[in-house]
Every structure is written in C-alpha cells, then in structure tokens.
Tab-separated table of C-alpha atoms in Angstrom:
chain	number	residue	atom	x	y	z
W	631	ASP	CA	-24.767	-8.262	-41.067
W	632	SER	CA	-22.737	-11.463	-41.386
W	633	GLY	CA	-25.044	-12.987	-43.987
W	634	VAL	CA	-25.868	-15.934	-41.720
W	635	THR	CA	-29.570	-15.992	-40.885
W	636	GLN	CA	-31.039	-17.735	-37.869
W	637	THR	CA	-34.631	-18.214	-36.828
W	638	PRO	CA	-36.295	-17.847	-34.448
W	639	LYS	CA	-34.441	-15.107	-32.565
W	640	HIS	CA	-36.192	-15.911	-29.317
W	641	LEU	CA	-38.015	-19.013	-28.149
W	642	ILE	CA	-39.610	-19.915	-24.849
W	643	THR	CA	-40.714	-23.478	-24.293
W	644	ALA	CA	-41.468	-25.896	-21.500
W	645	THR	CA	-39.343	-28.746	-20.208
W	646	GLY	CA	-39.791	-31.962	-22.119
W	647	GLN	CA	-40.667	-30.202	-25.333
W	648	ARG	CA	-38.868	-30.267	-28.664
W	649	VAL	CA	-37.771	-27.290	-30.736
W	650	THR	CA	-36.113	-26.762	-34.085
W	651	LEU	CA	-33.684	-23.958	-34.797
W	652	ARG	CA	-33.033	-22.995	-38.382
W	653	CYS	CA	-29.982	-21.554	-40.068
W	654	SER	CA	-29.263	-20.274	-43.549
W	655	PRO	CA	-25.533	-19.932	-44.226
W	656	ARG	CA	-23.911	-17.159	-46.188
W	657	SER	CA	-24.305	-17.488	-49.909
W	658	GLY	CA	-21.601	-19.820	-51.201
W	659	ASP	CA	-20.648	-21.248	-47.812
W	660	LEU	CA	-20.702	-25.034	-47.648
W	661	SER	CA	-19.940	-25.529	-43.970
W	662	VAL	CA	-22.413	-24.917	-41.192
W	663	TYR	CA	-21.523	-25.051	-37.514
W	664	TRP	CA	-23.685	-24.995	-34.422
W	665	TYR	CA	-22.470	-23.517	-31.146
W	666	GLN	CA	-24.097	-23.232	-27.747
W	667	GLN	CA	-23.335	-20.214	-25.591
W	668	SER	CA	-24.158	-20.197	-21.894
W	669	LEU	CA	-22.902	-18.059	-19.059
W	670	ASP	CA	-20.961	-20.811	-17.354
W	671	GLN	CA	-19.650	-22.748	-20.353
W	672	GLY	CA	-18.989	-19.987	-22.843
W	673	LEU	CA	-19.090	-20.840	-26.545
W	674	GLN	CA	-19.156	-24.593	-27.045
W	675	PHE	CA	-18.988	-26.298	-30.418
W	676	LEU	CA	-21.832	-28.732	-31.031
W	677	ILE	CA	-21.627	-30.044	-34.581
W	678	GLN	CA	-20.454	-29.243	-38.101
W	679	TYR	CA	-21.886	-30.130	-41.485
W	680	TYR	CA	-20.105	-29.738	-44.784
W	681	ASN	CA	-22.040	-29.891	-48.037
W	682	GLY	CA	-24.801	-31.935	-46.501
W	683	GLU	CA	-22.705	-34.386	-44.549
W	684	GLU	CA	-21.831	-34.448	-40.894
W	685	ARG	CA	-18.171	-33.469	-40.580
W	686	ALA	CA	-17.483	-33.302	-36.884
W	687	LYS	CA	-19.142	-33.563	-33.520
W	688	GLY	CA	-18.346	-31.647	-30.415
W	689	ASN	CA	-20.137	-31.560	-27.106
W	690	ILE	CA	-23.559	-32.318	-28.518
W	691	LEU	CA	-26.024	-34.213	-26.353
W	692	GLU	CA	-27.813	-37.298	-27.664
W	693	ARG	CA	-31.088	-35.397	-27.240
W	694	PHE	CA	-29.862	-32.956	-29.866
W	695	SER	CA	-29.513	-33.622	-33.552
W	696	ALA	CA	-28.882	-31.617	-36.667
W	697	GLN	CA	-28.943	-31.909	-40.408
W	698	GLN	CA	-27.955	-29.933	-43.449
W	699	PHE	CA	-30.282	-29.969	-46.406
W	700	PRO	CA	-29.457	-29.956	-50.146
W	701	ASP	CA	-29.990	-26.196	-50.281
W	702	LEU	CA	-27.333	-26.004	-47.504
W	703	HIS	CA	-29.592	-24.633	-44.816
W	704	SER	CA	-29.360	-26.446	-41.520
W	705	GLU	CA	-31.624	-27.284	-38.626
W	706	LEU	CA	-30.729	-28.057	-35.040
W	707	ASN	CA	-33.305	-30.181	-33.234
W	708	LEU	CA	-33.403	-30.083	-29.463
W	709	SER	CA	-35.663	-32.608	-27.771
W	710	SER	CA	-36.686	-33.565	-24.225
W	711	LEU	CA	-35.640	-30.104	-23.233
W	712	GLU	CA	-34.304	-29.436	-19.769
W	713	LEU	CA	-33.876	-26.186	-17.877
W	714	GLY	CA	-30.135	-26.415	-18.431
W	715	ASP	CA	-30.617	-26.284	-22.182
W	716	SER	CA	-31.519	-22.614	-21.923
W	717	ALA	CA	-28.803	-20.844	-23.866
W	718	LEU	CA	-27.965	-18.859	-26.941
W	719	TYR	CA	-27.511	-21.127	-29.938
W	720	PHE	CA	-25.364	-19.814	-32.751
W	721	CYS	CA	-25.053	-20.985	-36.262
W	722	ALA	CA	-21.919	-20.130	-38.203
W	723	SER	CA	-20.776	-20.806	-41.723
W	724	SER	CA	-17.627	-20.836	-43.777
W	725	VAL	CA	-16.709	-21.482	-47.375
W	726	GLY	CA	-14.753	-24.652	-46.862
W	727	ASP	CA	-13.793	-27.161	-44.273
W	728	SER	CA	-10.166	-26.431	-43.510
W	729	PHE	CA	-9.257	-23.652	-41.135
W	730	SER	CA	-6.530	-22.356	-43.431
W	731	GLY	CA	-7.616	-18.943	-44.628
W	732	ASN	CA	-11.209	-19.759	-43.800
W	733	THR	CA	-13.206	-17.303	-41.778
W	734	ILE	CA	-16.196	-18.444	-39.783
W	735	TYR	CA	-19.126	-16.040	-39.799
W	736	PHE	CA	-21.669	-16.167	-37.012
W	737	GLY	CA	-25.374	-15.524	-37.132
W	738	GLU	CA	-27.140	-13.433	-34.509
W	739	GLY	CA	-28.188	-16.467	-32.523
W	740	SER	CA	-31.391	-18.040	-31.287
W	741	TRP	CA	-32.118	-17.419	-27.648
W	742	LEU	CA	-33.795	-20.464	-26.103
W	743	THR	CA	-35.426	-20.281	-22.714
W	744	VAL	CA	-36.739	-23.484	-21.181
W	745	VAL	CA	-39.201	-22.979	-18.335
O	802	GLY	CA	-10.892	-30.465	-24.310
O	803	GLN	CA	-8.640	-27.526	-25.009
O	804	GLN	CA	-8.827	-24.646	-22.584
O	805	LEU	CA	-8.107	-21.029	-23.297
O	806	ASN	CA	-7.560	-18.760	-20.330
O	807	GLN	CA	-8.702	-15.272	-21.160
O	808	SER	CA	-8.089	-12.306	-18.905
O	809	PRO	CA	-9.278	-10.102	-17.524
O	810	GLN	CA	-12.867	-11.289	-17.180
O	811	SER	CA	-14.093	-7.705	-17.203
O	812	MET	CA	-12.750	-4.186	-17.527
O	813	PHE	CA	-14.184	-0.782	-16.723
O	814	ILE	CA	-12.325	2.067	-18.393
O	815	GLN	CA	-12.742	5.700	-19.296
O	816	GLU	CA	-13.215	6.797	-22.867
O	817	GLY	CA	-9.860	7.519	-24.446
O	818	GLU	CA	-7.926	4.962	-22.429
O	819	ASP	CA	-6.030	2.081	-23.979
O	820	VAL	CA	-7.087	-1.500	-23.256
O	821	SER	CA	-5.171	-4.742	-23.252
O	822	MET	CA	-6.473	-8.274	-22.884
O	823	ASN	CA	-4.850	-11.628	-23.448
O	824	CYS	CA	-5.336	-15.324	-23.883
O	825	THR	CA	-3.076	-18.154	-22.864
O	826	SER	CA	-3.088	-21.866	-23.432
O	827	SER	CA	-1.133	-24.770	-22.056
O	828	SER	CA	-0.779	-26.161	-25.565
O	829	ILE	CA	0.330	-24.808	-28.911
O	830	PHE	CA	-2.182	-23.188	-31.224
O	831	ASN	CA	-1.928	-22.854	-34.997
O	832	THR	CA	-4.181	-19.834	-35.265
O	833	TRP	CA	-5.439	-17.134	-32.966
O	834	LEU	CA	-8.599	-15.185	-33.637
O	835	TRP	CA	-10.216	-12.302	-31.818
O	836	TYR	CA	-13.971	-11.771	-31.922
O	837	LYS	CA	-16.254	-9.104	-30.520
O	838	GLN	CA	-19.824	-9.808	-29.493
O	839	ASP	CA	-22.341	-7.026	-29.030
O	840	PRO	CA	-25.525	-7.592	-27.018
O	841	GLY	CA	-28.029	-9.571	-29.050
O	842	GLU	CA	-25.535	-10.236	-31.811
O	843	GLY	CA	-23.274	-13.054	-32.857
O	844	PRO	CA	-19.482	-12.858	-32.548
O	845	VAL	CA	-17.818	-10.804	-35.254
O	846	LEU	CA	-14.264	-11.501	-36.318
O	847	LEU	CA	-11.899	-8.623	-35.570
O	848	ILE	CA	-8.438	-9.990	-36.280
O	849	ALA	CA	-7.037	-13.337	-37.421
O	850	LEU	CA	-3.440	-14.391	-36.769
O	851	TYR	CA	-1.775	-17.308	-38.520
O	852	LYS	CA	1.950	-17.094	-37.757
O	853	ALA	CA	3.917	-17.045	-34.525
O	854	GLY	CA	5.104	-13.514	-33.829
O	855	GLU	CA	2.605	-11.995	-36.245
O	856	LEU	CA	1.419	-8.529	-35.289
O	857	THR	CA	-1.720	-7.339	-37.045
O	858	SER	CA	-3.711	-4.137	-36.779
O	859	ASN	CA	-7.295	-3.338	-37.647
O	860	GLY	CA	-7.882	0.354	-37.047
O	861	ARG	CA	-7.422	1.002	-33.338
O	862	LEU	CA	-7.073	-2.706	-32.647
O	863	THR	CA	-3.767	-4.536	-32.590
O	864	ALA	CA	-3.275	-8.217	-31.898
O	865	GLN	CA	-0.232	-10.423	-31.720
O	866	PHE	CA	0.345	-14.147	-32.057
O	867	GLY	CA	2.736	-15.031	-29.252
O	868	ILE	CA	6.141	-16.352	-30.211
O	869	THR	CA	5.584	-19.466	-28.077
O	870	ARG	CA	2.277	-20.054	-29.942
O	871	LYS	CA	0.600	-20.440	-26.585
O	872	ASP	CA	-0.692	-16.919	-26.167
O	873	SER	CA	-2.093	-13.882	-27.882
O	874	PHE	CA	-3.017	-10.373	-26.856
O	875	LEU	CA	-5.424	-7.755	-28.144
O	876	ASN	CA	-4.894	-4.042	-27.601
O	877	ILE	CA	-7.478	-1.341	-28.198
O	878	SER	CA	-6.156	2.196	-28.327
O	879	ALA	CA	-8.081	5.379	-27.533
O	880	SER	CA	-11.244	3.527	-26.548
O	881	ILE	CA	-14.650	4.896	-27.489
O	882	PRO	CA	-18.122	4.057	-26.125
O	883	SER	CA	-18.938	1.745	-29.051
O	884	ASP	CA	-16.032	-0.499	-28.031
O	885	VAL	CA	-18.327	-1.834	-25.315
O	886	GLY	CA	-18.961	-5.546	-25.682
O	887	ILE	CA	-17.533	-8.963	-24.991
O	888	TYR	CA	-14.233	-9.800	-26.626
O	889	PHE	CA	-13.407	-13.444	-27.247
O	890	CYS	CA	-10.157	-15.034	-28.180
O	891	ALA	CA	-10.312	-18.244	-30.166
O	892	GLY	CA	-7.842	-20.572	-31.747
O	893	HIS	CA	-7.132	-23.834	-33.473
O	894	PRO	CA	-4.954	-26.243	-31.499
O	895	ARG	CA	-1.852	-27.585	-33.256
O	896	HIS	CA	-3.133	-31.156	-33.570
O	897	ASN	CA	-5.925	-29.803	-35.733
O	898	SER	CA	-3.511	-29.032	-38.559
O	899	GLY	CA	-5.379	-29.227	-41.849
O	900	GLY	CA	-8.513	-30.374	-40.162
O	901	SER	CA	-11.948	-29.032	-39.605
O	902	ASN	CA	-12.804	-25.620	-38.276
O	903	TYR	CA	-14.864	-27.316	-35.595
O	904	LYS	CA	-11.973	-27.418	-33.187
O	905	LEU	CA	-12.067	-23.638	-32.950
O	906	THR	CA	-11.811	-23.195	-29.205
O	907	PHE	CA	-13.089	-20.059	-27.503
O	908	GLY	CA	-12.015	-18.279	-24.359
O	909	LYS	CA	-14.647	-17.255	-21.816
O	910	GLY	CA	-14.537	-13.639	-22.954
O	911	THR	CA	-13.616	-10.220	-21.591
O	912	LEU	CA	-16.493	-7.843	-20.888
O	913	LEU	CA	-15.423	-4.304	-21.707
O	914	THR	CA	-17.293	-1.298	-20.385
O	915	VAL	CA	-16.298	2.182	-21.537
O	916	ASN	CA	-17.461	5.175	-19.525
O	917	PRO	CA	-17.988	8.277	-21.653
C-alpha cells in the first residue's frame, strides 16, 4: 500500500460524458501528479500540482482539467469523453517538488472505459 | 518528448533463472528509476539511481546507472513466480536539473512471465 488513494477503481461511461477522478496523496506529500497509462502510449504525464498550485503540464488535453484542493486532495476532470480516452489513470504524490531525493508514490489507478 | 527504449518487451523464463532488462536513451539522464507494476496495481519503486556508474541492489534485484548516463539495466537473480509483472524504467532528463518531478519519463515496460 503506497498510501495514495484513488477513487473510483473502475468506471464505465459513454462517449461525450464527463467524469471526475479523485486522489488523496500520502500524508505529508504536497505534490500530486496525474498520469495516463494506455497500451500504445505507456505511462504519460498529464499534470502536476504542488501545494494547491499547478506546477507543470504534460500531454494533457484541453478537455481534461485538474485541481488540488486546500486539503491537498486532487481531482482530474475528463469531459467530452472519447473512446480513445479509455485508459488507466494514475495519481502519484511526493513530498516536494524537486526530483532530488524525492520518491514518487503511485496509487492503484482508476480504470476508465469509454463505450 | 524524451524517449526511453526499454528492452526486451517481454520475457518468458523458468523459475530460478536470472533476468536482465535494460533501458537506453539518446540523451543524458540525471536519474534512473526502476518500477514494477503488478496487475491492477500502480507502479512501485524498486530501485533509484542518482549517480553515473552507481550500482545498487535491493534483495535479488540489482540495477546500474550507465557510465554514459544514457542507459541503465536491471538484473533479477534466481527468479520466483511472484516476480511476474511489468517492469518500467524511468528517468529525469539532464535539462530537468533541479526542476519538477513531472519530467519523469517512462519506458514502455518489460512484461516478465515466470514459469514455476
């Protein structure tokens, strides 16, 4: 158990719909990261928040957005869903922002299926 | 973006055999990390490497940070059935020095199957 909690574990929804994935980081971790894992693209970084503020963006679509709340939990919002958005979405957390000596811990993921 | 070439894509071995997998990059990396992902789980960090030439062990696992800083390998000795899973290499490119963890780049993974 990494200490990173993600909900829901599984989600099936229709194209065009909107879903929200939730993540609670490990106790004491200020950074939250969202990754998308698909068979063809592997693990792709989407976005990072640090202490409530957006820190960095990766390959995140405009239809997707995220936020980190004062209690440090984070939500990833996926809208106008397409079949290609079906993937495993991971949340990860770390204590700080710099990679030096910082370990990133992954949650168990939220499996999204768009039909 | 940065690309990590991880090989082999998959391996089928007998219990007790040793395993070796590696990652290469066309550019220099500041860190190399090895993760294992079990079915239905998130990636779990196995070994982290921070210096060129560094050789680090974690039980039956040994990993090395290549001297050129463009490659790393992971060895598993005396494999057991619970070693089954997908192994990912990951790293921070050199230009990310002091920056955010977001530029942690992952390889495509090596699927390991161990036959009892």
